[in-house]
Coordinates of C-alpha atoms in Angstrom, one line a residue:
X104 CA 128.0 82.2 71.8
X105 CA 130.2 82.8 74.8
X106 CA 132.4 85.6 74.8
X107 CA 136.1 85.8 75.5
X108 CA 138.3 88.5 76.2
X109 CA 141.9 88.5 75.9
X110 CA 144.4 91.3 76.9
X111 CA 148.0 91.6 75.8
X112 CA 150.2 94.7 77.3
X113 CA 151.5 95.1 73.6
X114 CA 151.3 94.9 69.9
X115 CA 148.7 91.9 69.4
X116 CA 150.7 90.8 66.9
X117 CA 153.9 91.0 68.5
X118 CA 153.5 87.3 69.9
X119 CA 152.2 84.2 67.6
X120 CA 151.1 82.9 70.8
X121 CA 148.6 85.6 71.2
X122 CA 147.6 84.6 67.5
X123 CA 147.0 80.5 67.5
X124 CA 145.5 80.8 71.1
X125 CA 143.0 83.0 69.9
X126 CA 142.5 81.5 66.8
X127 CA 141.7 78.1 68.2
X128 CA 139.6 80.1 71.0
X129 CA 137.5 81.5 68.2
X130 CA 136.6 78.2 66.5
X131 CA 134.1 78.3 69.4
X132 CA 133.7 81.8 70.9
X133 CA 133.6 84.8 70.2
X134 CA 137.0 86.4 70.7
X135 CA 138.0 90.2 71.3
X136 CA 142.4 90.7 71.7
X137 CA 142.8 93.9 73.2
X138 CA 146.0 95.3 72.6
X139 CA 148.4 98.4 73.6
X140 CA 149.3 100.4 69.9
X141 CA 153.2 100.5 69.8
X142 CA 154.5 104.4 70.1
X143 CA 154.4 106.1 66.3
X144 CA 152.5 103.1 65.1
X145 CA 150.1 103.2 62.3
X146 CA 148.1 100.3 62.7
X147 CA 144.1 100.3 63.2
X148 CA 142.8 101.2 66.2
X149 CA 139.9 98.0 65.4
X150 CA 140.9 95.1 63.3
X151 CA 138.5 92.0 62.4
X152 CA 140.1 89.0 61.6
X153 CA 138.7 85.5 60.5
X154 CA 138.4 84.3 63.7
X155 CA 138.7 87.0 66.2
X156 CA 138.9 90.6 66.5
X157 CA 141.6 92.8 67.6
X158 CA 141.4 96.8 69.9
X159 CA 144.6 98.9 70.2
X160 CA 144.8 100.7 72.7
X161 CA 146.8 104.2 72.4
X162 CA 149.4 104.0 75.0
X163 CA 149.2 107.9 76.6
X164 CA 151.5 108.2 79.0
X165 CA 150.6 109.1 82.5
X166 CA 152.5 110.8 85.3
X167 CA 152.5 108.6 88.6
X168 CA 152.0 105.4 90.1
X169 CA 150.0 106.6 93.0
X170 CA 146.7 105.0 91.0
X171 CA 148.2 101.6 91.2
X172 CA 149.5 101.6 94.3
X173 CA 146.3 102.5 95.6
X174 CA 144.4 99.5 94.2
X175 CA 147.0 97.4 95.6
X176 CA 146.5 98.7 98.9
X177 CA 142.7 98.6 98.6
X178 CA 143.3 95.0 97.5
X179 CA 145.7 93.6 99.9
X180 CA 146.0 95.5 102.6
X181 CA 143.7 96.7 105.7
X182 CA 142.3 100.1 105.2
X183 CA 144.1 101.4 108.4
X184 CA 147.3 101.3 106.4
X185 CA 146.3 103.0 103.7
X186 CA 147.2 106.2 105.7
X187 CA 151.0 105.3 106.5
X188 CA 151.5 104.2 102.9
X189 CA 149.8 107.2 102.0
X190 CA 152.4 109.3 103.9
X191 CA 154.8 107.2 102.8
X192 CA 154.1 107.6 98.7
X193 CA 154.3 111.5 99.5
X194 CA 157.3 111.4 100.7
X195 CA 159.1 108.8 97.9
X196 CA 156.8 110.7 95.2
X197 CA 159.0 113.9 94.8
X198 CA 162.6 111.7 95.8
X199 CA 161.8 109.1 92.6
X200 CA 161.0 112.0 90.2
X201 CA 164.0 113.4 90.7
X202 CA 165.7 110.2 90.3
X203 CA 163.8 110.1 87.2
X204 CA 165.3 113.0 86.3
X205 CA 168.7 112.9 86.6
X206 CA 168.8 109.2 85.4
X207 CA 167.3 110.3 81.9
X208 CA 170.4 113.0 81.8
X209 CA 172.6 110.5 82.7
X210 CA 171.5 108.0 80.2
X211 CA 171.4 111.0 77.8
X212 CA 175.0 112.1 78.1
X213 CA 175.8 108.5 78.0
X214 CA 174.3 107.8 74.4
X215 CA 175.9 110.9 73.1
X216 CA 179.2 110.2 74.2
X217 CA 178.9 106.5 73.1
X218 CA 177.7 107.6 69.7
X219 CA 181.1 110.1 69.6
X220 CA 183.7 107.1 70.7
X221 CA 184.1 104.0 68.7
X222 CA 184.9 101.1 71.3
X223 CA 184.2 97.4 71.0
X224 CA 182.4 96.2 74.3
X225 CA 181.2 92.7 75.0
X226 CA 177.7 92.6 76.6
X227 CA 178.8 92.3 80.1
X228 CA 180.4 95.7 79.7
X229 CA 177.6 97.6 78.7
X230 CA 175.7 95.8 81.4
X231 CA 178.6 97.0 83.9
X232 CA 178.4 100.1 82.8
X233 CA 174.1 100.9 82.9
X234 CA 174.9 99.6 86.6
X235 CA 177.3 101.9 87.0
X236 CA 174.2 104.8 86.5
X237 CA 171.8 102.4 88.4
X238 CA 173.4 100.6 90.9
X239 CA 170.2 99.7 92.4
X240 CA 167.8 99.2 90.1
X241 CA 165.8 101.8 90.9
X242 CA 165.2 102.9 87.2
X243 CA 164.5 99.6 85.7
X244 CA 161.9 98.8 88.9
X245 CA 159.9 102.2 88.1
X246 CA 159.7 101.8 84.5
X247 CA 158.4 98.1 85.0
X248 CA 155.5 99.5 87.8
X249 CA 155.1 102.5 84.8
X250 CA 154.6 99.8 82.4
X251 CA 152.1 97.6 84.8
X252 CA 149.8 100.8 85.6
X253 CA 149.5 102.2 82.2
X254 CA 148.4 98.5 81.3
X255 CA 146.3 98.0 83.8
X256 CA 144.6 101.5 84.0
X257 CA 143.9 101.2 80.3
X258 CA 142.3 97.9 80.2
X259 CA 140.2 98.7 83.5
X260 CA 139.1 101.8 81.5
X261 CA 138.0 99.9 78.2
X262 CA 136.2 97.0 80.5
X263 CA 133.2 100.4 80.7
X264 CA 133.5 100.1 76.2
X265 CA 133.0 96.5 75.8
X266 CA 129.1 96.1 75.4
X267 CA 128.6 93.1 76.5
X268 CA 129.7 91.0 79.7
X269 CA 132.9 88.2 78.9
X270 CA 132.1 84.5 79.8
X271 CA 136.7 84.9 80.1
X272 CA 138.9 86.8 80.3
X273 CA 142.4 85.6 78.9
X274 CA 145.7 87.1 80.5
X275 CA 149.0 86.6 78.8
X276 CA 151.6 87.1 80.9
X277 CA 151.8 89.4 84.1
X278 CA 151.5 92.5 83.3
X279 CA 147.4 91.9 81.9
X280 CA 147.0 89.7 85.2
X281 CA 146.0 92.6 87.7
X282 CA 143.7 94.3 85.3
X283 CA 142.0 90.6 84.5
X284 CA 141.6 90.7 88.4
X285 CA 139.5 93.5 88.2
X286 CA 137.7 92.4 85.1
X287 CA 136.9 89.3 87.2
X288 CA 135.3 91.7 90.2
X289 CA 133.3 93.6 87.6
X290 CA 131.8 91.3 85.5
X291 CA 131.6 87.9 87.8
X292 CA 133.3 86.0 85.0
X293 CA 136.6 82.9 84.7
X294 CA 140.1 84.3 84.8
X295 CA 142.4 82.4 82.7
X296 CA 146.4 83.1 83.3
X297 CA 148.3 82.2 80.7
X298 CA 152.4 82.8 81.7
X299 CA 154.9 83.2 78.8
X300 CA 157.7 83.5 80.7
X301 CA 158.5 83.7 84.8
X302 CA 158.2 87.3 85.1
X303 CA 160.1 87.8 88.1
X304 CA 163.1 86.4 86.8
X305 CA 162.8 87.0 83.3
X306 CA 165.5 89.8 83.6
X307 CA 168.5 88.7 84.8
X308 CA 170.0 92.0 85.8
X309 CA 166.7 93.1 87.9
X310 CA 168.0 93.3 91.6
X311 CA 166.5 91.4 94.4
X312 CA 163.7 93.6 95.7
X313 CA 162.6 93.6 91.7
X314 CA 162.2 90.0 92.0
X315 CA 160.8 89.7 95.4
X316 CA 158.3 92.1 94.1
X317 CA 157.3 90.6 91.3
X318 CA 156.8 87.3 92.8
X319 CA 155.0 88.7 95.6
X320 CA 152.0 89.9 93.1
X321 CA 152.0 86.8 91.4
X322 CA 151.4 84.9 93.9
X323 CA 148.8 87.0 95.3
X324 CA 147.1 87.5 91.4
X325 CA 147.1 84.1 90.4
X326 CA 145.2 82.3 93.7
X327 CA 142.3 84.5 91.6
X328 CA 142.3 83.0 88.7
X329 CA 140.1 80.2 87.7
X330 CA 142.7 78.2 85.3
X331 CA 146.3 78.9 85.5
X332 CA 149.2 77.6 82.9
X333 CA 152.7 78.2 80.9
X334 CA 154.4 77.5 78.1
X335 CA 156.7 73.9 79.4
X336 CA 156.2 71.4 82.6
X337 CA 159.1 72.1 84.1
X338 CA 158.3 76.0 84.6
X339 CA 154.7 74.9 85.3
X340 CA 156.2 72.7 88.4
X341 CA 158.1 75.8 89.5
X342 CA 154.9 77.9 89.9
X343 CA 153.2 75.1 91.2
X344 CA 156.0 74.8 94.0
X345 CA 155.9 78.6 94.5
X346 CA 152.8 79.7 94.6
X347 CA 150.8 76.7 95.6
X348 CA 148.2 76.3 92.9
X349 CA 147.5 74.0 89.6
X350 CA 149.2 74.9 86.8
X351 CA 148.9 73.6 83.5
X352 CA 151.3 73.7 80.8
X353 CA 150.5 74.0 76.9
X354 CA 153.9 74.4 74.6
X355 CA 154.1 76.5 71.8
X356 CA 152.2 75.2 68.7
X357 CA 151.8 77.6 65.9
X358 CA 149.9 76.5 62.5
X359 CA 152.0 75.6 59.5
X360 CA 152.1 77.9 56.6
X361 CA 154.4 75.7 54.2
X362 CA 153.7 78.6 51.5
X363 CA 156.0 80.6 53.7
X364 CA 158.4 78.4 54.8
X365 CA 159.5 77.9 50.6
X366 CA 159.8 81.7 50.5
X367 CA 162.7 82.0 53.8
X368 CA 165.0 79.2 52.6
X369 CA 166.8 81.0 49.7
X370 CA 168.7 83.4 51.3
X371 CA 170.3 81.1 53.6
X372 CA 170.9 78.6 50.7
X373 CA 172.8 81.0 49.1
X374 CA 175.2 82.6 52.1
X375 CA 175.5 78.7 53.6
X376 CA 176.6 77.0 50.1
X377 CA 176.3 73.5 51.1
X378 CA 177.2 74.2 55.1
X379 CA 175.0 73.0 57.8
X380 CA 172.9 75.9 58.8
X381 CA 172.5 76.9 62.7
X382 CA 170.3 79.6 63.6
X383 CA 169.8 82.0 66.6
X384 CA 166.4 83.6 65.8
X385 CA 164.9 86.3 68.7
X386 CA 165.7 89.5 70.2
X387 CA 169.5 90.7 70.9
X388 CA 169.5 90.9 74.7
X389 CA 172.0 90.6 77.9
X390 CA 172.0 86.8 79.2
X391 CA 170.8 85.0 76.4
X392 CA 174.5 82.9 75.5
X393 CA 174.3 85.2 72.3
X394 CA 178.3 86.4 72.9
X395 CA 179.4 82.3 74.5
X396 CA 178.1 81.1 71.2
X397 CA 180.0 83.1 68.9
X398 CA 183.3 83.2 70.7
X399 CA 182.6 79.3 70.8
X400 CA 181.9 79.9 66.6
X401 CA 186.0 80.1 66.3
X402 CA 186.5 76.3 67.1
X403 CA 184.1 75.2 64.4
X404 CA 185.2 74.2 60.8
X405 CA 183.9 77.4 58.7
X406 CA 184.1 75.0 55.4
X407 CA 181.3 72.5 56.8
X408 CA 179.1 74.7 59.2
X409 CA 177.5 78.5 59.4
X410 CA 176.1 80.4 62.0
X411 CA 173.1 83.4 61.2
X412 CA 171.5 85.4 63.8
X413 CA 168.4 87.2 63.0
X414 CA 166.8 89.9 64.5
X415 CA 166.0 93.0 65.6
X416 CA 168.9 95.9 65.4
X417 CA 169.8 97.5 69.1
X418 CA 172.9 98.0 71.1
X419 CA 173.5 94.4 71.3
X420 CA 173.5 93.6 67.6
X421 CA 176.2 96.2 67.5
X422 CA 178.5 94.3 70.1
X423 CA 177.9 90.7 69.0
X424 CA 178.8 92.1 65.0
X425 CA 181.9 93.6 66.4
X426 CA 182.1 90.6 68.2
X427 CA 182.3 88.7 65.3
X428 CA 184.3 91.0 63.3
X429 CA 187.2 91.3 65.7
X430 CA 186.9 87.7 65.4
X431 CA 187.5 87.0 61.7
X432 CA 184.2 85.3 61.5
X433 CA 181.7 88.1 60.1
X434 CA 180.4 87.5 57.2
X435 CA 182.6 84.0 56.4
X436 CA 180.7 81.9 58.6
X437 CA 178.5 84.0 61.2
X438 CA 175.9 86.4 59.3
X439 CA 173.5 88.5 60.5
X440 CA 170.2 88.4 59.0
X441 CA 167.6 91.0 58.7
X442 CA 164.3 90.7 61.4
X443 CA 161.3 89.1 59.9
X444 CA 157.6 90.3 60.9
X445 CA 155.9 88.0 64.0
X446 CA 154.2 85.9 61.2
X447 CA 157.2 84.8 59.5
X448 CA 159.0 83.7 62.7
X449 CA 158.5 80.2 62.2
X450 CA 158.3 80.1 58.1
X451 CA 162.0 81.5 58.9
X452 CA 163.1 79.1 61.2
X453 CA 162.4 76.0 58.9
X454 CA 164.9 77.3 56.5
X455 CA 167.9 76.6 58.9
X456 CA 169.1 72.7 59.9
X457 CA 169.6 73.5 63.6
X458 CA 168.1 76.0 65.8

């Protein structure tokens, strides 16, 4: 049976993605996920499942990018300018660590202050003010490269565990697509790409060079790859227009649990009492139309239609429920729900009318 690899720079189980598309890969291959374990996480290092199998990967954190940048250079670049670059890494090396450095007290002093002064902010505040202590970016760009060569490093180090050479190997999303690369140079096998999201552009407050950056290794990743697609046609078009190769497009189809979907309907039943039920479901972030919708929420008739937000807590939760509250609208017709686990996202979603 031919063997298929699939990396994810995360919790496995943190995408249903992940899930169907290795379940439907396992109906005919055998299928290893290999995974990053989530910081203080408690879940088995090796997990076998009915049709695949899953490795998490402890996430150690390592000092430097020097690694990474070297096996970009070695990849892309002539070996006559691996001195300059060399020279020139020295030099930014000690000039980003301080950065580093005086970003995370910044960041710290900010969080305690915030946590001592009670102030309603919209989203676009707190976004003005994190530029304010990173004008440039810098901070968000080095954790993003920390994030790539700890993910990269890790899987390249677990290729040497495997036991047994990969007929695939499956990236989702960027940040697996550089290690697949190098799976592909070890073991002679297909690369298959799979893109979630555009990566370059999927924060909106990353500044240009961020961008730049991050479209620059795409392009040069994915002319490796043997099959190449994402999650709609229009994105697929984009990439195709970009980087000049076929890309495919398979939407999100997740299997139907209607056992589940029973079990999620109650709750909003009983907050919505007859109202239409409309449902923002997914992470509170900047960009994402969360604040526009409920300011919007005021010119709707309370008596006939509700609004519920579900998940995660963070900063941003905070500002849309104060939002909300400053609004006369919590908790009369906007509510925020508690997160559900990955499995349940779409069990939880059939409960609501519109979406």
């Amino acid at each position: 049976m031919q063997k298929v690899v699939v990396l994810a720079a995360h919790e496995p189980d943190l995408d249903p993605r992940v899930d169907w598309v290795a379940c439907s890969l396992g109906e005919s291959h055998s299928v290893d996920i290999i995974g990053l374990q989530d910081w203080g996480a408690c879940k088995a290092t090796s997990e076998k499942r009915d049709k695949y199998s899953i490795t998490r990967l402890d996430q150690e954190k390592r000092t430097g990018l020097t690694q990474l940048l070297i096996t970009l250079a070695k990849l892309y670049f002539p070996r006559l300018l691996l001195i300059p670059l060399g020279l020139l890494w020295i030099i930014a090396l000690p000039v980003t660590f301080c950065l580093e450095i005086i970003i995370k007290c910044v960041q710290a002093l900010v969080n305690n202050l915030s946590s001592l002064i009670t102030i309603k902010l919209t989203s676009r505040a707190i976004r003005a003010v994190s530029r304010r202590f990173d004008p440039f970016g810098f901070w968000r760009f080095y954790n993003m490269l920390d994030h790539f060569y700890v993910a990269t490093m890790m899987f390249n180090e677990h290729y040497n565990k495997l036991g047994y050479v990969p007929t695939y190997i499956h990236c989702n999303d960027l940040d697996t697509l550089f290690a697949g690369v190098l799976g592909k140079e070890k073991y002679g096998c297909k690369l298959i790409y799979d893109a979630h999201e555009y990566w370059a552009y999927a924060d909106p407050d990353a500044p240009w060079y961020y961008v730049s950056f991050f479209k620059w290794l795409e392009q040069r990743l994915i002319k490796h790859t043997d099959a190449s697609f994402t999650v709609n046609q229009f994105m697929a078009a984009e990439f195709e227009k970009e980087y000049s190769v076929k890309v495919g497009s398979l939407p999100n189809c997740a299997p139907w649990d209607a056992n589940k979907a029973k079990l999620q309907e109650d709750e909003l039943n009983s907050l919505a009492d007859g109202r239409v039920r409309f449902l923002f479901q997914g992470n509170f972030a900047a960009s994402r139309g969360i604040e526009e919708l409920i300011n919007a929420w005021k010119d709707v008739d309370g008596t006939k239609a509700c609004l519920f937000l579900r998940g995660p807590g963070n900063e941003y939760k905070n500002v849309a429920k104060a939002m909300a509250d400053s609004l006369g609208l919590l908790n009369e017709s906007v509510f925020f729900l508690e997160p559900v686990t990955e499995d349940e996202l779409i069990p939880a979603a059939r409960a609501a009318d519109v979406g």
